[in-house]
Amino acid sequence: MPDLRVNYAGLQLKHPIMAAAAGITATVERMRRAEEAGASAICVKSLFENPIPRQGDPSPHMRIIRHGQGPRAFTLYSYEQAAHMDEYAYADLIRRAKESLGIPVIANIDCASPEAWSRYATMVEEAGADAVEVKSCPHGEHLMTGDELAAAVETVKALVAIPVIAKMPSQLTNPYLAALELQRRGADGLVMFNRLVGLDIDVDAHAPVMHGSFAGHGGPYTVPYRLRWIAQAFPELDIPICGTGGVSTGEDVAKYILAGATCVQLATAAIVEGYEAFGRIRDAFAQWMERHEHASVDDVRGIIAHRVLGIGEVSRHQTVRAEIAPDRCTSCDLCRRVCIYDGVAYRGDHGESNYQVNENCVGCGLCRDLCPAGAIAMRALDAE
Ligand SMILES: Cc1cc2nc3c(=O)[nH]c(=O)nc-3n(C[C@H](O)[C@H](O)[C@H](O)COP(=O)(O)O)c2cc1C
């Protein structure tokens, strides 16, 4: 049995899969459900300084936008910003969560003024939070810059002894530099990244969908974006990374860990599937570890980060060429139509092999992936 334990900014986790701050962690009862289902830590729904989102959520405030077929082809579009309470009730929530749960409880605060950053951070520490996430809502009134987030981290870090974790926005110009700066300014860990902020439009009503404004969006399709920055930042950081965004399978967790994350947070999978998602994903990740004979998560972390080639290291020689299997080709013509290199020719009535790849093929790989009949393979040029 592989050792799934990880140390995240001083917090000992049984395995890397935590519950992210969202409605699923907004009450002690829900936090307990997440713990029972297998989450290794709880990030509590955000405490906002802004009193407007504290009042409640619009209805409806969640919408599934489909991008085609399949369990991963969707966006959870949502507008659920803050815990519906003030700072005193939030501190009490943290206190009760600590009494009731056996796993680490991480508070999450979202402020605009230095006064509130200081006061709220102190309050959640006194209430017993094991750590505090510092962040700004991606669809709030003001989306923080990396510098503003770093200033908030510095303010909070000067006051509390618990780990201060910066939850980074997705939409930064250079998340790599922002990550280094957050470390320099005292962050004990980084969450990479919060959700994207988006807008969806009802083209018949000529209006924003749902509640009439911007909303958070995300889903499994966002994983590669996050991996790209985690893999670049990991080798330069001394502090741990918590990957977040789109985790819905054991393989997603494996990708985050391979890129350099210590742990992951998830919300959407538990929202659309139920809290059981935590146990299912943990078990699937454990099976991946076992299948590859990895003894511990620490053995695997960041392996890929060191294998990502730099711009000057990527080989730009052609190594493969497409090849069409005549017995599988259905003559649908798609490969010829999509080839911008004129690498596929229609040869008239040649029986089974109407289509043939020619010397213009540069081996881009697109026709293989688009061929509905699976009739195209990439053949190594050396083998010719
Ligand atoms: C419905 C919903 C509510 C969320 N609320 C918060 C929040 O209050 N504070 C916060 O920092 N992040 C919030 N998030 C973002 C999550 O904490 C997390 O970063 C992200 O959703 C992880 O990606 P995933 O949902 O694809 O697993 C919310 C996400 C969702 C889907």
GROMACS .gro file of C-alpha atoms and ligand atoms in nm:
model
  415
    1MET     CA    1   0.000   0.000   0.000
    2PRO     CA    2   0.159   0.332  -0.102
    3ASP     CA    3   0.213   0.603   0.158
    4LEU     CA    4  -0.027   0.882   0.064
    5ARG     CA    5   0.062   1.115   0.351
    6VAL     CA    6   0.184   1.465   0.274
    7ASN     CA    7   0.304   1.763   0.474
    8TYR     CA    8   0.140   2.080   0.348
    9ALA     CA    9   0.288   2.396   0.504
   10GLY     CA   10   0.328   2.209   0.832
   11LEU     CA   11  -0.016   2.044   0.819
   12GLN     CA   12  -0.005   1.665   0.822
   13LEU     CA   13  -0.254   1.528   0.568
   14LYS     CA   14  -0.352   1.161   0.537
   15HIS     CA   15  -0.353   1.198   0.159
   16PRO     CA   16  -0.336   1.488  -0.086
   17ILE     CA   17  -0.707   1.543  -0.160
   18MET     CA   18  -0.865   1.830   0.034
   19ALA     CA   19  -1.205   1.999   0.019
   20ALA     CA   20  -1.182   2.344  -0.142
   21ALA     CA   21  -1.356   2.652  -0.005
   22ALA     CA   22  -1.710   2.648  -0.145
   23GLY     CA   23  -2.067   2.589  -0.034
   24ILE     CA   24  -1.967   2.228   0.034
   25THR     CA   25  -1.763   2.357   0.332
   26ALA     CA   26  -1.991   2.640   0.447
   27THR     CA   27  -2.134   2.466   0.757
   28VAL     CA   28  -1.993   2.226   1.014
   29GLU     CA   29  -2.239   1.962   0.899
   30ARG     CA   30  -2.114   1.985   0.540
   31MET     CA   31  -1.751   1.986   0.652
   32ARG     CA   32  -1.820   1.669   0.847
   33ARG     CA   33  -1.973   1.509   0.539
   34ALA     CA   34  -1.658   1.595   0.344
   35GLU     CA   35  -1.441   1.444   0.619
   36GLU     CA   36  -1.652   1.128   0.636
   37ALA     CA   37  -1.639   1.096   0.258
   38GLY     CA   38  -1.260   1.104   0.271
   39ALA     CA   39  -1.135   1.464   0.239
   40SER     CA   40  -0.798   1.506   0.412
   41ALA     CA   41  -0.850   1.871   0.513
   42ILE     CA   42  -1.119   2.136   0.489
   43CYS     CA   43  -1.085   2.481   0.340
   44VAL     CA   44  -1.377   2.670   0.482
   45LYS     CA   45  -1.605   2.880   0.261
   46SER     CA   46  -1.470   3.239   0.239
   47LEU     CA   47  -1.526   3.515   0.489
   48PHE     CA   48  -1.570   3.839   0.295
   49GLU     CA   49  -1.517   4.191   0.418
   50ASN     CA   50  -1.764   4.314   0.156
   51PRO     CA   51  -2.107   4.293   0.325
   52ILE     CA   52  -2.303   4.247  -0.001
   53PRO     CA   53  -2.204   3.885  -0.084
   54ARG     CA   54  -2.250   3.795   0.284
   55GLN     CA   55  -2.623   3.852   0.244
   56GLY     CA   56  -2.682   3.544   0.030
   57ASP     CA   57  -2.667   3.403  -0.321
   58PRO     CA   58  -2.899   3.477  -0.614
   59SER     CA   59  -3.121   3.199  -0.739
   60PRO     CA   60  -3.038   3.017  -0.945
   61HIS     CA   61  -2.664   3.056  -0.896
   62MET     CA   62  -2.531   2.738  -1.059
   63ARG     CA   63  -2.549   2.629  -1.417
   64ILE     CA   64  -2.390   2.343  -1.609
   65ILE     CA   65  -2.263   2.459  -1.947
   66ARG     CA   66  -2.199   2.155  -2.166
   67HIS     CA   67  -1.915   2.150  -2.415
   68GLY     CA   68  -2.022   1.826  -2.582
   69GLN     CA   69  -2.055   1.469  -2.463
   70GLY     CA   70  -1.874   1.296  -2.181
   71PRO     CA   71  -1.831   1.342  -1.807
   72ARG     CA   72  -1.543   1.590  -1.841
   73ALA     CA   73  -1.693   1.816  -2.107
   74PHE     CA   74  -1.864   2.077  -1.895
   75THR     CA   75  -1.824   2.401  -1.704
   76LEU     CA   76  -1.975   2.458  -1.364
   77TYR     CA   77  -2.073   2.821  -1.397
   78SER     CA   78  -2.148   2.954  -1.050
   79TYR     CA   79  -2.199   3.265  -0.847
   80GLU     CA   80  -2.161   3.168  -0.484
   81GLN     CA   81  -1.921   3.411  -0.329
   82ALA     CA   82  -1.911   3.433   0.049
   83ALA     CA   83  -2.009   3.267   0.373
   84HIS     CA   84  -2.343   3.420   0.470
   85MET     CA   85  -2.224   3.563   0.796
   86ASP     CA   86  -2.010   3.829   0.960
   87GLU     CA   87  -1.664   3.782   1.104
   88TYR     CA   88  -1.792   3.691   1.452
   89ALA     CA   89  -2.015   3.414   1.322
   90TYR     CA   90  -1.729   3.298   1.097
   91ALA     CA   91  -1.490   3.274   1.392
   92ASP     CA   92  -1.755   3.072   1.572
   93LEU     CA   93  -1.790   2.847   1.266
   94ILE     CA   94  -1.415   2.779   1.273
   95ARG     CA   95  -1.429   2.707   1.647
   96ARG     CA   96  -1.714   2.459   1.605
   97ALA     CA   97  -1.547   2.298   1.305
   98LYS     CA   98  -1.231   2.242   1.508
   99GLU     CA   99  -1.432   2.083   1.788
  100SER     CA  100  -1.615   1.857   1.550
  101LEU     CA  101  -1.354   1.747   1.293
  102GLY     CA  102  -1.039   1.540   1.315
  103ILE     CA  103  -0.873   1.684   1.003
  104PRO     CA  104  -0.707   2.025   0.953
  105VAL     CA  105  -0.938   2.323   0.910
  106ILE     CA  106  -0.815   2.607   0.693
  107ALA     CA  107  -0.992   2.944   0.711
  108ASN     CA  108  -1.025   3.155   0.398
  109ILE     CA  109  -1.045   3.534   0.412
  110ASP     CA  110  -1.115   3.786   0.139
  111CYS     CA  111  -1.072   4.151   0.230
  112ALA     CA  112  -1.015   4.492   0.078
  113SER     CA  113  -0.868   4.695   0.367
  114PRO     CA  114  -0.547   4.625   0.564
  115GLU     CA  115  -0.754   4.669   0.881
  116ALA     CA  116  -0.983   4.379   0.787
  117TRP     CA  117  -0.697   4.154   0.671
  118SER     CA  118  -0.535   4.200   1.013
  119ARG     CA  119  -0.849   4.165   1.222
  120TYR     CA  120  -0.999   3.867   1.039
  121ALA     CA  121  -0.669   3.680   1.030
  122THR     CA  122  -0.625   3.726   1.403
  123MET     CA  123  -0.984   3.619   1.469
  124VAL     CA  124  -0.958   3.295   1.271
  125GLU     CA  125  -0.626   3.212   1.435
  126GLU     CA  126  -0.773   3.267   1.781
  127ALA     CA  127  -1.072   3.053   1.680
  128GLY     CA  128  -0.832   2.764   1.618
  129ALA     CA  129  -0.785   2.756   1.238
  130ASP     CA  130  -0.486   2.542   1.141
  131ALA     CA  131  -0.395   2.780   0.859
  132VAL     CA  132  -0.544   3.070   0.671
  133GLU     CA  133  -0.589   3.117   0.298
  134VAL     CA  134  -0.562   3.474   0.175
  135LYS     CA  135  -0.738   3.544  -0.152
  136SER     CA  136  -0.956   3.774  -0.359
  137CYS     CA  137  -1.274   3.654  -0.524
  138PRO     CA  138  -1.229   3.605  -0.900
  139HIS     CA  139  -1.577   3.745  -0.963
  140GLY     CA  140  -1.581   3.999  -0.684
  141GLU     CA  141  -1.589   4.375  -0.713
  142HIS     CA  142  -1.215   4.406  -0.742
  143LEU     CA  143  -0.991   4.131  -0.874
  144MET     CA  144  -0.656   4.171  -0.699
  145THR     CA  145  -0.328   4.199  -0.883
  146GLY     CA  146  -0.043   3.972  -0.778
  147ASP     CA  147   0.120   4.266  -0.596
  148GLU     CA  148  -0.195   4.339  -0.397
  149LEU     CA  149  -0.220   3.974  -0.296
  150ALA     CA  150   0.146   3.979  -0.191
  151ALA     CA  151   0.084   4.290   0.021
  152ALA     CA  152  -0.211   4.116   0.188
  153VAL     CA  153   0.006   3.810   0.259
  154GLU     CA  154   0.270   4.033   0.416
  155THR     CA  155   0.012   4.206   0.635
  156VAL     CA  156  -0.136   3.879   0.759
  157LYS     CA  157   0.199   3.707   0.799
  158ALA     CA  158   0.318   3.983   1.032
  159LEU     CA  159   0.034   3.907   1.271
  160VAL     CA  160  -0.035   3.535   1.288
  161ALA     CA  161   0.173   3.229   1.368
  162ILE     CA  162  -0.037   2.981   1.170
  163PRO     CA  163   0.063   2.910   0.807
  164VAL     CA  164  -0.046   3.181   0.566
  165ILE     CA  165  -0.140   3.039   0.227
  166ALA     CA  166  -0.188   3.260  -0.077
  167LYS     CA  167  -0.468   3.145  -0.305
  168MET     CA  168  -0.366   3.282  -0.640
  169PRO     CA  169  -0.609   3.411  -0.902
  170SER     CA  170  -0.607   3.231  -1.238
  171GLN     CA  171  -0.589   3.547  -1.437
  172LEU     CA  172  -0.246   3.693  -1.373
  173THR     CA  173  -0.010   3.812  -1.645
  174ASN     CA  174   0.278   3.598  -1.520
  175PRO     CA  175   0.175   3.351  -1.249
  176TYR     CA  176   0.533   3.221  -1.224
  177LEU     CA  177   0.673   3.559  -1.119
  178ALA     CA  178   0.371   3.617  -0.895
  179ALA     CA  179   0.439   3.284  -0.720
  180LEU     CA  180   0.803   3.379  -0.654
  181GLU     CA  181   0.697   3.717  -0.522
  182LEU     CA  182   0.439   3.562  -0.288
  183GLN     CA  183   0.707   3.334  -0.149
  184ARG     CA  184   0.942   3.631  -0.102
  185ARG     CA  185   0.671   3.822   0.084
  186GLY     CA  186   0.620   3.542   0.334
  187ALA     CA  187   0.359   3.297   0.201
  188ASP     CA  188   0.393   2.952   0.359
  189GLY     CA  189   0.214   2.784   0.070
  190LEU     CA  190   0.043   2.863  -0.259
  191VAL     CA  191  -0.290   2.751  -0.397
  192MET     CA  192  -0.258   2.750  -0.776
  193PHE     CA  193  -0.520   2.865  -0.881
  194ASN     CA  194  -0.867   2.991  -0.798
  195ARG     CA  195  -1.134   2.963  -1.067
  196LEU     CA  196  -1.155   3.162  -1.386
  197VAL     CA  197  -1.403   3.446  -1.402
  198GLY     CA  198  -1.634   3.439  -1.699
  199LEU     CA  199  -1.946   3.563  -1.866
  200ASP     CA  200  -2.200   3.355  -2.051
  201ILE     CA  201  -2.463   3.508  -2.275
  202ASP     CA  202  -2.815   3.407  -2.369
  203VAL     CA  203  -2.809   3.503  -2.737
  204ASP     CA  204  -3.189   3.503  -2.769
  205ALA     CA  205  -3.249   3.717  -2.462
  206HIS     CA  206  -2.941   3.931  -2.542
  207ALA     CA  207  -2.850   3.921  -2.173
  208PRO     CA  208  -2.601   3.760  -1.935
  209VAL     CA  209  -2.727   3.417  -1.825
  210MET     CA  210  -2.837   3.326  -1.474
  211HIS     CA  211  -2.804   3.618  -1.229
  212GLY     CA  212  -2.715   3.888  -1.483
  213SER     CA  213  -2.345   3.926  -1.409
  214PHE     CA  214  -2.001   3.763  -1.425
  215ALA     CA  215  -1.951   3.425  -1.259
  216GLY     CA  216  -1.684   3.174  -1.172
  217HIS     CA  217  -1.621   2.901  -1.423
  218GLY     CA  218  -1.404   2.596  -1.434
  219GLY     CA  219  -1.399   2.224  -1.489
  220PRO     CA  220  -1.166   1.946  -1.595
  221TYR     CA  221  -1.073   2.138  -1.910
  222THR     CA  222  -0.873   2.387  -1.700
  223VAL     CA  223  -0.624   2.132  -1.562
  224PRO     CA  224  -0.351   2.184  -1.827
  225TYR     CA  225  -0.342   2.560  -1.769
  226ARG     CA  226  -0.273   2.504  -1.400
  227LEU     CA  227  -0.015   2.229  -1.457
  228ARG     CA  228   0.181   2.456  -1.689
  229TRP     CA  229   0.246   2.717  -1.417
  230ILE     CA  230   0.289   2.469  -1.133
  231ALA     CA  231   0.556   2.285  -1.330
  232GLN     CA  232   0.745   2.608  -1.393
  233ALA     CA  233   0.719   2.742  -1.038
  234PHE     CA  234   0.786   2.417  -0.848
  235PRO     CA  235   1.165   2.395  -0.902
  236GLU     CA  236   1.208   2.755  -0.781
  237LEU     CA  237   0.991   2.734  -0.470
  238ASP     CA  238   1.074   2.624  -0.116
  239ILE     CA  239   0.708   2.638  -0.015
  240PRO     CA  240   0.444   2.379  -0.109
  241ILE     CA  241   0.187   2.416  -0.384
  242CYS     CA  242  -0.173   2.304  -0.358
  243GLY     CA  243  -0.309   2.244  -0.709
  244THR     CA  244  -0.670   2.322  -0.769
  245GLY     CA  245  -0.908   2.328  -1.062
  246GLY     CA  246  -1.082   2.047  -1.244
  247VAL     CA  247  -0.974   1.752  -1.028
  248SER     CA  248  -1.223   1.474  -1.091
  249THR     CA  249  -1.013   1.158  -1.135
  250GLY     CA  250  -0.715   0.988  -0.976
  251GLU     CA  251  -0.520   1.073  -1.290
  252ASP     CA  252  -0.589   1.444  -1.239
  253VAL     CA  253  -0.436   1.416  -0.892
  254ALA     CA  254  -0.139   1.227  -1.036
  255LYS     CA  255  -0.084   1.503  -1.293
  256TYR     CA  256  -0.088   1.775  -1.028
  257ILE     CA  257   0.158   1.584  -0.808
  258LEU     CA  258   0.386   1.502  -1.102
  259ALA     CA  259   0.388   1.871  -1.196
  260GLY     CA  260   0.499   1.964  -0.843
  261ALA     CA  261   0.192   2.002  -0.622
  262THR     CA  262   0.199   1.867  -0.268
  263CYS     CA  263  -0.177   1.828  -0.256
  264VAL     CA  264  -0.494   1.926  -0.439
  265GLN     CA  265  -0.826   2.087  -0.353
  266LEU     CA  266  -1.152   2.012  -0.525
  267ALA     CA  267  -1.502   2.152  -0.518
  268THR     CA  268  -1.678   2.091  -0.850
  269ALA     CA  269  -1.646   1.711  -0.849
  270ALA     CA  270  -1.807   1.696  -0.504
  271ILE     CA  271  -2.076   1.941  -0.610
  272VAL     CA  272  -2.183   1.756  -0.926
  273GLU     CA  273  -2.130   1.402  -0.795
  274GLY     CA  274  -2.180   1.430  -0.420
  275TYR     CA  275  -1.927   1.409  -0.134
  276GLU     CA  276  -1.845   1.049  -0.236
  277ALA     CA  277  -1.614   1.207  -0.495
  278PHE     CA  278  -1.346   1.251  -0.226
  279GLY     CA  279  -1.316   0.880  -0.149
  280ARG     CA  280  -1.348   0.774  -0.512
  281ILE     CA  281  -1.070   1.010  -0.626
  282ARG     CA  282  -0.845   0.921  -0.330
  283ASP     CA  283  -0.882   0.549  -0.406
  284ALA     CA  284  -0.822   0.601  -0.777
  285PHE     CA  285  -0.508   0.800  -0.700
  286ALA     CA  286  -0.387   0.526  -0.462
  287GLN     CA  287  -0.442   0.271  -0.740
  288TRP     CA  288  -0.237   0.481  -0.981
  289MET     CA  289   0.043   0.495  -0.721
  290GLU     CA  290   0.026   0.119  -0.673
  291ARG     CA  291   0.016   0.046  -1.046
  292HIS     CA  292   0.338   0.242  -1.093
  293GLU     CA  293   0.497   0.104  -0.775
  294HIS     CA  294   0.544   0.447  -0.619
  295ALA     CA  295   0.608   0.406  -0.248
  296SER     CA  296   0.513   0.758  -0.141
  297VAL     CA  297   0.376   1.084  -0.277
  298ASP     CA  298   0.705   1.251  -0.189
  299ASP     CA  299   0.881   1.017  -0.435
  300VAL     CA  300   0.665   1.135  -0.723
  301ARG     CA  301   0.630   1.505  -0.661
  302GLY     CA  302   0.760   1.730  -0.935
  303ILE     CA  303   0.914   1.456  -1.152
  304ILE     CA  304   0.764   1.613  -1.461
  305ALA     CA  305   0.862   1.968  -1.365
  306HIS     CA  306   1.224   1.867  -1.429
  307ARG     CA  307   1.138   1.707  -1.763
  308VAL     CA  308   0.959   1.999  -1.925
  309LEU     CA  309   1.188   2.118  -2.203
  310GLY     CA  310   1.286   2.480  -2.248
  311ILE     CA  311   1.214   2.666  -2.572
  312GLY     CA  312   1.567   2.601  -2.702
  313GLU     CA  313   1.562   2.234  -2.606
  314VAL     CA  314   1.252   2.125  -2.797
  315SER     CA  315   1.354   1.928  -3.109
  316ARG     CA  316   1.213   2.090  -3.422
  317HIS     CA  317   1.304   1.811  -3.667
  318GLN     CA  318   1.029   1.612  -3.829
  319THR     CA  319   1.028   1.265  -3.679
  320VAL     CA  320   0.692   1.121  -3.784
  321ARG     CA  321   0.454   1.115  -4.080
  322ALA     CA  322   0.087   1.023  -4.096
  323GLU     CA  323  -0.010   0.690  -4.242
  324ILE     CA  324  -0.363   0.589  -4.340
  325ALA     CA  325  -0.472   0.229  -4.296
  326PRO     CA  326  -0.671   0.160  -4.617
  327ASP     CA  327  -0.880  -0.112  -4.456
  328ARG     CA  328  -1.007   0.127  -4.187
  329CYS     CA  329  -1.045   0.446  -4.394
  330THR     CA  330  -1.411   0.527  -4.467
  331SER     CA  331  -1.326   0.796  -4.728
  332CYS     CA  332  -1.500   1.067  -4.525
  333ASP     CA  333  -1.247   1.320  -4.661
  334LEU     CA  334  -1.195   1.494  -4.325
  335CYS     CA  335  -0.816   1.441  -4.316
  336ARG     CA  336  -0.773   1.602  -4.658
  337ARG     CA  337  -0.998   1.897  -4.571
  338VAL     CA  338  -0.824   1.981  -4.244
  339CYS     CA  339  -0.466   1.941  -4.366
  340ILE     CA  340  -0.331   2.294  -4.417
  341TYR     CA  341  -0.008   2.143  -4.552
  342ASP     CA  342  -0.178   1.960  -4.842
  343GLY     CA  343  -0.031   1.644  -4.698
  344VAL     CA  344  -0.326   1.419  -4.785
  345ALA     CA  345  -0.430   1.361  -5.147
  346TYR     CA  346  -0.749   1.213  -5.287
  347ARG     CA  347  -0.645   0.966  -5.555
  348GLY     CA  348  -0.976   0.899  -5.724
  349ASP     CA  349  -1.117   0.554  -5.727
  350HIS     CA  350  -0.837   0.338  -5.586
  351GLY     CA  351  -1.062   0.091  -5.419
  352GLU     CA  352  -0.964   0.073  -5.054
  353SER     CA  353  -0.692   0.341  -5.062
  354ASN     CA  354  -0.852   0.652  -5.206
  355TYR     CA  355  -0.657   0.874  -4.967
  356GLN     CA  356  -0.281   0.884  -4.941
  357VAL     CA  357  -0.040   1.084  -4.731
  358ASN     CA  358   0.226   1.257  -4.941
  359GLU     CA  359   0.565   1.421  -4.880
  360ASN     CA  360   0.396   1.751  -4.779
  361CYS     CA  361   0.289   1.593  -4.450
  362VAL     CA  362   0.485   1.760  -4.166
  363GLY     CA  363   0.372   1.509  -3.902
  364CYS     CA  364   0.158   1.755  -3.704
  365GLY     CA  365  -0.066   1.475  -3.574
  366LEU     CA  366  -0.401   1.649  -3.619
  367CYS     CA  367  -0.552   1.411  -3.877
  368ARG     CA  368  -0.478   1.114  -3.651
  369ASP     CA  369  -0.667   1.273  -3.365
  370LEU     CA  370  -0.960   1.386  -3.579
  371CYS     CA  371  -1.008   1.069  -3.789
  372PRO     CA  372  -1.348   0.932  -3.682
  373ALA     CA  373  -1.251   0.581  -3.798
  374GLY     CA  374  -0.918   0.571  -3.612
  375ALA     CA  375  -0.756   0.492  -3.948
  376ILE     CA  376  -0.452   0.719  -3.913
  377ALA     CA  377  -0.131   0.650  -3.721
  378MET     CA  378   0.194   0.844  -3.699
  379ARG     CA  379   0.484   0.640  -3.832
  380ALA     CA  380   0.846   0.713  -3.732
  381LEU     CA  381   1.040   0.844  -4.032
  382ASP     CA  382   1.339   0.629  -3.936
  383ALA     CA  383   1.120   0.327  -4.001
  384GLU     CA  384   1.069   0.423  -4.365
  385LIG     C1  385  -1.965   2.685  -0.615
  385LIG     C2  386  -1.826   2.728  -0.580
  385LIG     C3  387  -1.803   2.815  -0.476
  385LIG     C4  388  -1.675   2.857  -0.445
  385LIG     N1  389  -1.654   2.942  -0.341
  385LIG     C5  390  -1.529   2.979  -0.309
  385LIG     C6  391  -1.504   3.063  -0.198
  385LIG     O1  392  -1.593   3.101  -0.125
  385LIG     N2  393  -1.375   3.098  -0.173
  385LIG     C7  394  -1.271   3.054  -0.250
  385LIG     O2  395  -1.157   3.089  -0.223
  385LIG     N3  396  -1.292   2.973  -0.353
  385LIG     C8  397  -1.416   2.935  -0.384
  385LIG     N4  398  -1.437   2.850  -0.489
  385LIG     C9  399  -1.321   2.797  -0.562
  385LIG    C10  400  -1.277   2.665  -0.499
  385LIG     O3  401  -1.233   2.686  -0.369
  385LIG    C11  402  -1.164   2.599  -0.577
  385LIG     O4  403  -1.052   2.684  -0.585
  385LIG    C12  404  -1.203   2.559  -0.718
  385LIG     O5  405  -1.340   2.549  -0.733
  385LIG    C13  406  -1.138   2.425  -0.747
  385LIG     O6  407  -1.169   2.380  -0.872
  385LIG     P1  408  -1.281   2.270  -0.896
  385LIG     O7  409  -1.410   2.333  -0.852
  385LIG     O8  410  -1.274   2.247  -1.042
  385LIG     O9  411  -1.247   2.150  -0.814
  385LIG    C14  412  -1.566   2.807  -0.520
  385LIG    C15  413  -1.589   2.717  -0.624
  385LIG    C16  414  -1.716   2.676  -0.654
  385LIG    C17  415  -1.737   2.581  -0.765
   0.00000   0.00000   0.00000
